[in-house]
PDB file of C-alpha atoms in Angstrom:
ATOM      1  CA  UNK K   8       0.000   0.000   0.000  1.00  0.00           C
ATOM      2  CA  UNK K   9       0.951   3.479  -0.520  1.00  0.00           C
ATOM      3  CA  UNK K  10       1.065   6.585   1.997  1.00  0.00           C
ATOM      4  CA  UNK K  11      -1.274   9.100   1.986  1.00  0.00           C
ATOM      5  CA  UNK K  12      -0.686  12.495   1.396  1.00  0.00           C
ATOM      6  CA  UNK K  13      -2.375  15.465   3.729  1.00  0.00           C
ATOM      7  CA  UNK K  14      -5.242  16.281   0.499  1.00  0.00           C
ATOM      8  CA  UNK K  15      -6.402  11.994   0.842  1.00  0.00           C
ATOM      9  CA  UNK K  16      -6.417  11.733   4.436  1.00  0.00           C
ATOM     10  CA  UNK K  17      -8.702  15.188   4.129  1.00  0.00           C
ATOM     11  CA  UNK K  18     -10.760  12.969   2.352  1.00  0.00           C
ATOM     12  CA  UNK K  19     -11.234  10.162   5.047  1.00  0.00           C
ATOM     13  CA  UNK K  20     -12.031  13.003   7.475  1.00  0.00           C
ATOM     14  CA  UNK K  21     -14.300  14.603   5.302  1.00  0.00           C
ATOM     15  CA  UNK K  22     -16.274  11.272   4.594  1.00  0.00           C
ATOM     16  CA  UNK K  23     -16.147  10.469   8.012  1.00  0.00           C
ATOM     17  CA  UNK K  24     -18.124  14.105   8.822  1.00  0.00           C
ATOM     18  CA  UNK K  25     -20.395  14.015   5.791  1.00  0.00           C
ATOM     19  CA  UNK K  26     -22.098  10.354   6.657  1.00  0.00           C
ATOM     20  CA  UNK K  27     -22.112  11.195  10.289  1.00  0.00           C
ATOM     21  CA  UNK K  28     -23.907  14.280   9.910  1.00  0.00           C
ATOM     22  CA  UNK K  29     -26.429  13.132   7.376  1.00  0.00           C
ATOM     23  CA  UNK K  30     -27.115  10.638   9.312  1.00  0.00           C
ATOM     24  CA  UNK K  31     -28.236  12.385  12.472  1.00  0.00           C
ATOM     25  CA  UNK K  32     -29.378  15.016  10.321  1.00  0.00           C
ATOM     26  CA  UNK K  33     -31.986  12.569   8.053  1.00  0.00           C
ATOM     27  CA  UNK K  34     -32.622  10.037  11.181  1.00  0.00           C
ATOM     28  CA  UNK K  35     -36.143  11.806  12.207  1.00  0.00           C
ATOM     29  CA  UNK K  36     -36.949  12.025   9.200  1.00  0.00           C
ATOM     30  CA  UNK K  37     -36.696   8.742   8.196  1.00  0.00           C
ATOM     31  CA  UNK K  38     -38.740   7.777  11.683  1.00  0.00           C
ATOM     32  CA  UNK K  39     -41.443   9.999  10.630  1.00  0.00           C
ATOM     33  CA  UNK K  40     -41.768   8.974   7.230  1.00  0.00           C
ATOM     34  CA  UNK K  41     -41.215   5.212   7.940  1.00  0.00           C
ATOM     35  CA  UNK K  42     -44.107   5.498  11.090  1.00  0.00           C
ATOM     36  CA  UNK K  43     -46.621   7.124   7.997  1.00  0.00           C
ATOM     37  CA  UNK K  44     -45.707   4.397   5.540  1.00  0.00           C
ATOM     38  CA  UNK K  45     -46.114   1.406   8.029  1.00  0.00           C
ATOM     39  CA  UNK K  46     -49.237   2.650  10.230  1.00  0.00           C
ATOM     40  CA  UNK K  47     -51.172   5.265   8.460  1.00  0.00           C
ATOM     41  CA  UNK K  48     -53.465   4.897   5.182  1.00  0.00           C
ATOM     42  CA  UNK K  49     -53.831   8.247   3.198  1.00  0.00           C
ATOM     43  CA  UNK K  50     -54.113   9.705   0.207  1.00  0.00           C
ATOM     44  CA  UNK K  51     -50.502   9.970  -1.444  1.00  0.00           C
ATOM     45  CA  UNK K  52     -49.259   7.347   0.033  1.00  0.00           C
ATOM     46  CA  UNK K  53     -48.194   5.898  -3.330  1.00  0.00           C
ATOM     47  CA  UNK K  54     -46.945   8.891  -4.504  1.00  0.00           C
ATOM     48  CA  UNK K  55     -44.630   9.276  -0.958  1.00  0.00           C
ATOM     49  CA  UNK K  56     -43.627   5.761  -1.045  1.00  0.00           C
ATOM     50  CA  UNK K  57     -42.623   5.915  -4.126  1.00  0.00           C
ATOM     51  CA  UNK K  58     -40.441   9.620  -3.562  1.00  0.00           C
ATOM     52  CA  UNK K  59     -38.802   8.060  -0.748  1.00  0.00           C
ATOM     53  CA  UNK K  60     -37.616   5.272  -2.859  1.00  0.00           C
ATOM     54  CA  UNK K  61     -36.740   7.525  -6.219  1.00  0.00           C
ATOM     55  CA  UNK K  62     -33.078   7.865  -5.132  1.00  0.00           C
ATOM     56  CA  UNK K  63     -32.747   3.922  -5.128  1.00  0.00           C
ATOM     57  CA  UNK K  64     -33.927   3.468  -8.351  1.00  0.00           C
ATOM     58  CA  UNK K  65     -32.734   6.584 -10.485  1.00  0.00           C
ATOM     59  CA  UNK K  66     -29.199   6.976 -11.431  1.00  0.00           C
ATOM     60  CA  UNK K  67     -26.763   9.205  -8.991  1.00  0.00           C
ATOM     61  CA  UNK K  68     -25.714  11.394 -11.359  1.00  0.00           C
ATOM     62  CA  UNK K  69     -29.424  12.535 -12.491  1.00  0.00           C
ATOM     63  CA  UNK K  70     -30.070  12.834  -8.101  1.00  0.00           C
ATOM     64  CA  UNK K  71     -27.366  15.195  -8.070  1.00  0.00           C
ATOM     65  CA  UNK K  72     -27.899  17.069 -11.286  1.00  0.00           C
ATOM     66  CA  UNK K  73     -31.887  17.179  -9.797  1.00  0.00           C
ATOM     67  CA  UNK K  74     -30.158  18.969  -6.210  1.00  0.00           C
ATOM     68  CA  UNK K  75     -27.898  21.032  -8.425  1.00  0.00           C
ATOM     69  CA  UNK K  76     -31.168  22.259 -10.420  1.00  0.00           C
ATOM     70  CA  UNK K  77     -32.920  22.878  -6.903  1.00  0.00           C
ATOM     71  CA  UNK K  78     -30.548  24.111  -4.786  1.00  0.00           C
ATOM     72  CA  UNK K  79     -27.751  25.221  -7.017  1.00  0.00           C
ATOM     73  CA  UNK K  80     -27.297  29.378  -6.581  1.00  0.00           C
ATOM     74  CA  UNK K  81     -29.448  30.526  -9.059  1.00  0.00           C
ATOM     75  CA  UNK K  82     -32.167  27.141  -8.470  1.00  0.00           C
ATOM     76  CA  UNK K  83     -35.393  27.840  -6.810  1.00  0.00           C
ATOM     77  CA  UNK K  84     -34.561  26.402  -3.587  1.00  0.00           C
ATOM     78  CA  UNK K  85     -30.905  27.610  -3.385  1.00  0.00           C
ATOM     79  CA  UNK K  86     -31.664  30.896  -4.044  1.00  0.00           C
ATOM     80  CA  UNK K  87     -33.893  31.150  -1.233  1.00  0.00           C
ATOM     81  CA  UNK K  88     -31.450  29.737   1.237  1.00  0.00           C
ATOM     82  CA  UNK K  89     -28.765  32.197  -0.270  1.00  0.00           C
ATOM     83  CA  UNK K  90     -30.494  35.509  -0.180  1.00  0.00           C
ATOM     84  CA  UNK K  91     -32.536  34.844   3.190  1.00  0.00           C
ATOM     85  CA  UNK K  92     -30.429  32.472   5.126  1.00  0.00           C
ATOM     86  CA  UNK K  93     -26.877  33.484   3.582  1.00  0.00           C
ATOM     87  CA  UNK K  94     -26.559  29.603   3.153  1.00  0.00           C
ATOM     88  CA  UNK K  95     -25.066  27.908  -0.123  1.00  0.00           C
ATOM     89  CA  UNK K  96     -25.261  24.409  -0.545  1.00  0.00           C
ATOM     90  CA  UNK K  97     -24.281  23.628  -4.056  1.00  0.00           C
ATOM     91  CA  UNK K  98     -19.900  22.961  -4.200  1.00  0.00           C
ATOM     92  CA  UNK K  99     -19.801  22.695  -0.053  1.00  0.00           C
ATOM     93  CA  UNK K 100     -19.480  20.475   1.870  1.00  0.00           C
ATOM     94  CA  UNK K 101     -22.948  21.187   3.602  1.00  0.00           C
ATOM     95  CA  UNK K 102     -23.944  19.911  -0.215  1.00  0.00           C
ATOM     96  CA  UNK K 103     -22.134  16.319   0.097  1.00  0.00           C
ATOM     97  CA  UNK K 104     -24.309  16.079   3.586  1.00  0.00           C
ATOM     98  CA  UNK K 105     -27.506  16.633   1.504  1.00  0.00           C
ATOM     99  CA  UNK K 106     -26.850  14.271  -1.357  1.00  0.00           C
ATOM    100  CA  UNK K 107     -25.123  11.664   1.126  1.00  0.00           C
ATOM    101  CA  UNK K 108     -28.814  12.282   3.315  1.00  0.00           C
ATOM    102  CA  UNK K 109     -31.200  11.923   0.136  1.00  0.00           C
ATOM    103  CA  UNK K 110     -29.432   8.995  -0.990  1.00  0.00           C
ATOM    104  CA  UNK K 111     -29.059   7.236   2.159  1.00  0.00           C
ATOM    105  CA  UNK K 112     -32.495   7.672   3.165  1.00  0.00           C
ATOM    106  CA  UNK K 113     -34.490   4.775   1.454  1.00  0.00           C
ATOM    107  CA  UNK K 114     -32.583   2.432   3.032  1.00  0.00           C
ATOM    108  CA  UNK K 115     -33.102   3.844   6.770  1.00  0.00           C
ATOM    109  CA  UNK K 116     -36.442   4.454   6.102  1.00  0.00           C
ATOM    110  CA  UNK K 117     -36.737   0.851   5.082  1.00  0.00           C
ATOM    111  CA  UNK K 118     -35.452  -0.837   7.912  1.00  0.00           C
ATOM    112  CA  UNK K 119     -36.964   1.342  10.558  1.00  0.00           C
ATOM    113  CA  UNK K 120     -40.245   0.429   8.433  1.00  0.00           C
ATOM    114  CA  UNK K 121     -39.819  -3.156   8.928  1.00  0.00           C
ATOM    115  CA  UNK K 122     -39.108  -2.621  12.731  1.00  0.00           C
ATOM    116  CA  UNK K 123     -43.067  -0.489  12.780  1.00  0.00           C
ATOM    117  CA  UNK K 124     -44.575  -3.485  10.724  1.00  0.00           C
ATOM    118  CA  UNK K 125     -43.377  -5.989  13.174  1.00  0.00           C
ATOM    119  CA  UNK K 126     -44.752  -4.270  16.724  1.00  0.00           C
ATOM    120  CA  UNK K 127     -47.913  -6.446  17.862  1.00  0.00           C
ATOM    121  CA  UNK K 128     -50.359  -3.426  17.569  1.00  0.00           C
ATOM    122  CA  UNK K 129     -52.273  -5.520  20.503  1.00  0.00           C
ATOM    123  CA  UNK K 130     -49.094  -3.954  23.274  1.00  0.00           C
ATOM    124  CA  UNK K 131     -49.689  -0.576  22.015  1.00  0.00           C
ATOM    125  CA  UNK K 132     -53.642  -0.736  22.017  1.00  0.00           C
ATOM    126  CA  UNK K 133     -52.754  -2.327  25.434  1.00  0.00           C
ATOM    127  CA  UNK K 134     -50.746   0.715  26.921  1.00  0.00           C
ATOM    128  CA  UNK K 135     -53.638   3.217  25.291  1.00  0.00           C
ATOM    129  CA  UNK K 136     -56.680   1.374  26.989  1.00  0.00           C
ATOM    130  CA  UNK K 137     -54.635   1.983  30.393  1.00  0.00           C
ATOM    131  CA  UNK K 138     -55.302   5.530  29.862  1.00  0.00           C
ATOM    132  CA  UNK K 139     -51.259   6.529  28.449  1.00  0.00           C
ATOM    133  CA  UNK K 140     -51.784   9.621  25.881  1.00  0.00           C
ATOM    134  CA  UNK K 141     -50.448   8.564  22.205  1.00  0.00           C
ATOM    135  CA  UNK K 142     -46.801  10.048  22.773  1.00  0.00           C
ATOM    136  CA  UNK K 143     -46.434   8.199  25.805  1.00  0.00           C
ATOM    137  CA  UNK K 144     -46.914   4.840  23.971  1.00  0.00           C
ATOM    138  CA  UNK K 145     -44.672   6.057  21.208  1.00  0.00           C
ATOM    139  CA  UNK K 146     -41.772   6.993  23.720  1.00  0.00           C
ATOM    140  CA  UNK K 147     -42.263   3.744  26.302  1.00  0.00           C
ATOM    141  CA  UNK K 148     -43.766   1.204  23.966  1.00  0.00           C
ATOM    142  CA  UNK K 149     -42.833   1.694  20.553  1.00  0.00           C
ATOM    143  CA  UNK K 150     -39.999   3.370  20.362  1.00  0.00           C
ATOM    144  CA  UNK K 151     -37.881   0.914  22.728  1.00  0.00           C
ATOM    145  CA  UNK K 152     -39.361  -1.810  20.261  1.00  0.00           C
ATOM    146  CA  UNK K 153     -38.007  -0.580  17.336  1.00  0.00           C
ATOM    147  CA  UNK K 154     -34.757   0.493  19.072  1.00  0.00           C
ATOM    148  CA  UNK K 155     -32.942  -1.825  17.065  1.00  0.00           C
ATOM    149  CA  UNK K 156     -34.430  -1.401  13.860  1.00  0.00           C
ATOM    150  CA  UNK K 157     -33.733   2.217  14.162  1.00  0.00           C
ATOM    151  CA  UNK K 158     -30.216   1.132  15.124  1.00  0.00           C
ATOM    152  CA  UNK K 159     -29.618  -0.740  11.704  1.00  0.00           C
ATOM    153  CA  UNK K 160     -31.476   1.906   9.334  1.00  0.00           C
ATOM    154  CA  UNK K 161     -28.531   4.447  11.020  1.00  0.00           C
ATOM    155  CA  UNK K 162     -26.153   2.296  10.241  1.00  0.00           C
ATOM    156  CA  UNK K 163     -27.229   1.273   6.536  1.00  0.00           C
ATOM    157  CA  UNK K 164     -27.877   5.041   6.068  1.00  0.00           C
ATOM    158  CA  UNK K 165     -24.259   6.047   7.498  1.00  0.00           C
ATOM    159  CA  UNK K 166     -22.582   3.194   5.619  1.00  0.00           C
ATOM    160  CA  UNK K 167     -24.026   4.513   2.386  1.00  0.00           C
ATOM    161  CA  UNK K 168     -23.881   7.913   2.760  1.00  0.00           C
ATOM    162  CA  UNK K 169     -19.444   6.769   3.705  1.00  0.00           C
ATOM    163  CA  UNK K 170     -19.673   6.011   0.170  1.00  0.00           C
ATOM    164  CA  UNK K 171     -21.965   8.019  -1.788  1.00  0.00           C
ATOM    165  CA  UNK K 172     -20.599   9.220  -5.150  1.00  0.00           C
ATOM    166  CA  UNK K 173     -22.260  10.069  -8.069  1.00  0.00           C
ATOM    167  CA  UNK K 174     -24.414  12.692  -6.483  1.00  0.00           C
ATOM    168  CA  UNK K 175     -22.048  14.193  -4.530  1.00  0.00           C
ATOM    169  CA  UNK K 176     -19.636  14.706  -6.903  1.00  0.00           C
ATOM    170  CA  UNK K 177     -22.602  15.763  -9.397  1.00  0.00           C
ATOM    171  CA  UNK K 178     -23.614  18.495  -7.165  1.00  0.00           C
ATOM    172  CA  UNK K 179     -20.464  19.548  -4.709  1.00  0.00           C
ATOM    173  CA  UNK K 180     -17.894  18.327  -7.441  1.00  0.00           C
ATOM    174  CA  UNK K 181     -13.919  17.035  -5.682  1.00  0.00           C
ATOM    175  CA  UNK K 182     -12.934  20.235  -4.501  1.00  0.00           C
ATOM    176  CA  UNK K 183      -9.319  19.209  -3.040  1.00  0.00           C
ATOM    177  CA  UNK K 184     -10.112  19.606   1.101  1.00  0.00           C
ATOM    178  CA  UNK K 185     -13.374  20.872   0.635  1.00  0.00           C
ATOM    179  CA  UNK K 186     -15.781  18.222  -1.281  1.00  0.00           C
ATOM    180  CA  UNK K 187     -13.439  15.690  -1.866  1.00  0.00           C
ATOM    181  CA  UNK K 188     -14.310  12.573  -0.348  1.00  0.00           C
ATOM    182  CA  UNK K 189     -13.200   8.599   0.029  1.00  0.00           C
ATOM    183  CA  UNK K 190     -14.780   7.756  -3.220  1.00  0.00           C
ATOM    184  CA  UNK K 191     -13.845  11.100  -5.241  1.00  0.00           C
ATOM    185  CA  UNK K 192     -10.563  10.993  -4.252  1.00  0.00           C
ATOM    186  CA  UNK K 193      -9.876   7.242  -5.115  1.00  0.00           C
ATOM    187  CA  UNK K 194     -11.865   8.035  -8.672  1.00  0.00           C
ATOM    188  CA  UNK K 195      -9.301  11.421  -8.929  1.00  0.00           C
ATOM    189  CA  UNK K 196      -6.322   9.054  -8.484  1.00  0.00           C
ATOM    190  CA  UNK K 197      -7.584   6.895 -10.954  1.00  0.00           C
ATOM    191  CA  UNK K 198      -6.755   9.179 -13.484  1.00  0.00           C
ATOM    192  CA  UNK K 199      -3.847  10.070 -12.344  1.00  0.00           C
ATOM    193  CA  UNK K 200      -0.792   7.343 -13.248  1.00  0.00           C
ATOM    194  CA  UNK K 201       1.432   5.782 -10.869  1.00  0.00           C
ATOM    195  CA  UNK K 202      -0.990   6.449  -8.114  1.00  0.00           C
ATOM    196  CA  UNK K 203      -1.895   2.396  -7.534  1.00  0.00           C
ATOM    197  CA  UNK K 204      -0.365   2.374  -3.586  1.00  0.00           C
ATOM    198  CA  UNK K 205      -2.567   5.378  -2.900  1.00  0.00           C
ATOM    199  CA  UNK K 206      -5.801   3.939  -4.595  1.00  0.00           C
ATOM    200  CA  UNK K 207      -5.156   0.745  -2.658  1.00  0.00           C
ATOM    201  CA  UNK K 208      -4.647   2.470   1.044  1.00  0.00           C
ATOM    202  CA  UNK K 209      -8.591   4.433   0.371  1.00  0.00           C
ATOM    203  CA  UNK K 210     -10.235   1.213  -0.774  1.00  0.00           C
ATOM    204  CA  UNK K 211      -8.727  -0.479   2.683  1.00  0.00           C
ATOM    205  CA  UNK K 212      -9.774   2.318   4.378  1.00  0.00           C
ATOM    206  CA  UNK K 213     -13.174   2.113   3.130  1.00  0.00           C
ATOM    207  CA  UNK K 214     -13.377  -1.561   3.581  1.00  0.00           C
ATOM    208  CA  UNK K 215     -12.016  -1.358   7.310  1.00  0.00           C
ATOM    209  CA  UNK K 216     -14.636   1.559   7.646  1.00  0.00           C
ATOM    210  CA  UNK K 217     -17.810  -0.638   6.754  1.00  0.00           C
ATOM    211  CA  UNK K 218     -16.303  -3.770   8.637  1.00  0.00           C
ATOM    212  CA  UNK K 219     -16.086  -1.828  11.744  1.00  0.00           C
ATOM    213  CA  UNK K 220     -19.598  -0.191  10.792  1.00  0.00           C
ATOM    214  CA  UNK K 221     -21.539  -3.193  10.813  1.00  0.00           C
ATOM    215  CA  UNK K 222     -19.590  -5.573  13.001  1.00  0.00           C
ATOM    216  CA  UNK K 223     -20.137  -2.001  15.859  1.00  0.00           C
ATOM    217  CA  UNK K 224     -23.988  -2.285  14.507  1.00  0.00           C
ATOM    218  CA  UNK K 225     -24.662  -6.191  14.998  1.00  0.00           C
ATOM    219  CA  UNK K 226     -23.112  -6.079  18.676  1.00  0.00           C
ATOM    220  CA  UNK K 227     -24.885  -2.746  19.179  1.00  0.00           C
ATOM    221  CA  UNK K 228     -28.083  -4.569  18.112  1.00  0.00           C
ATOM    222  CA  UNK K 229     -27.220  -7.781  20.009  1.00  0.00           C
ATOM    223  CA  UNK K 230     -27.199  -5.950  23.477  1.00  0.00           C
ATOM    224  CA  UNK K 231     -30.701  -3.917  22.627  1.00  0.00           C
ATOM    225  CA  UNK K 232     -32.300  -6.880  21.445  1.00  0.00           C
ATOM    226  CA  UNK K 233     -30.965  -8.799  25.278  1.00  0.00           C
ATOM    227  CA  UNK K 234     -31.878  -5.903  27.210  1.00  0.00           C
ATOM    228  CA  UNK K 235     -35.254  -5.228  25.848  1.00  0.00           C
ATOM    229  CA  UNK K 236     -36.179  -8.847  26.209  1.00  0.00           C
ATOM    230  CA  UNK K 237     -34.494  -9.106  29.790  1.00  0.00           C
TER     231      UNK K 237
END
């Protein structure tokens, strides 16, 4: 393997804050939306379920040239945020969080789903016959229920977002220490020759990353699981 310079090991760090913040950033979100999809029959349901799930089934590329349309400087959204807020988006690294979140979030919202599916509505209508208000049986019955499927949507939403590319570099490009992350950088060396050690030290990086991701995740989930059952 080769050494890293100071610009690739920006990169881990940068990858590293991107998924973490999109994560917590998109996690009650993806509650929310995954609680309407699994217990509540409206109208638009389709039409949400099937939004949600867009970024799984569309390429990258057109997800980040759709944020750059929205939120770039001069898009409808962006422009907004720049003129009242003073906040730009588009070629940050507040943009990479964004397109790491949007991507990431079919997959959370799909396993925190399957956690609201599989809660025996007989506890809940249980705990509300006793007289507890609706929030109360959200925050002591269902919530600790679904503790670990919330658990394992973070963690498939972080591991994602770790290596989100084509929208990200669609809508916040490789800027060098700004937007460059894990998979940019390895995809910038690519074209650059003689770079093969340096290639080879990200993609270990990125596999020891989502190793210790999920093996942290499964014991995480292992002790929920024992102590809610205890």
């Amino acid at each position: 393997m080769g050494s890293l310079d100071a610009v690739a090991w920006a990169a881990v760090l940068l990858s590293l804050r991107v998924a973490v913040v999109a994560t917590v950033i998109s996690l009650p979100f993806a509650v929310a939306t995954a609680w309407l999809l699994a217990r509540k029959r409206f109208w638009g349901r389709g039409l949400l379920n099937g939004m949600v799930h867009l970024p799984l089934v569309l390429p990258p590329v057109v997800t980040g040239y759709l944020l750059l349309l929205a939120f770039g400087t001069q898009g409808p959204i962006g422009s907004v945020l720049r003129e009242t807020f003073g906040i730009t988006l588009a070629f940050r690294w507040t943009g990479a969080v964004l397109a790491a979140a949007i991507m990431a979030f079919p997959l959370t919202v799909r396993a925190i789903r399957l956690g609201f599916e599989a809660v025996p509505s007989g506890l809940e209508d249980a705990a509300s016959t006793l007289g507890a208000s609706r929030a109360r049986v959200f925050a002591t019955v269902t919530l600790p229920l679904i503790a670990p499927a919330v658990l394992a949507g973070a963690v498939l939403g972080f591991a994602k977002a770790l290596g989100e590319f084509g929208a990200t570099i669609t809508f916040v490009a490789a800027i060098p220490g700004q937007t460059q992350t894990i998979p940019s950088a390895i995809y910038g060396l690519l074209q650059v020759p003689g770079q093969d050690g340096a290639v080879v030290s990200l993609v270990v990086i990125s596999i020891v990353l989502a190793m210790t991701t999920l093996a942290l995740a499964e014991w995480l989930s292992q002790r929920l699981t024992a102590r809610l059952g205890a």
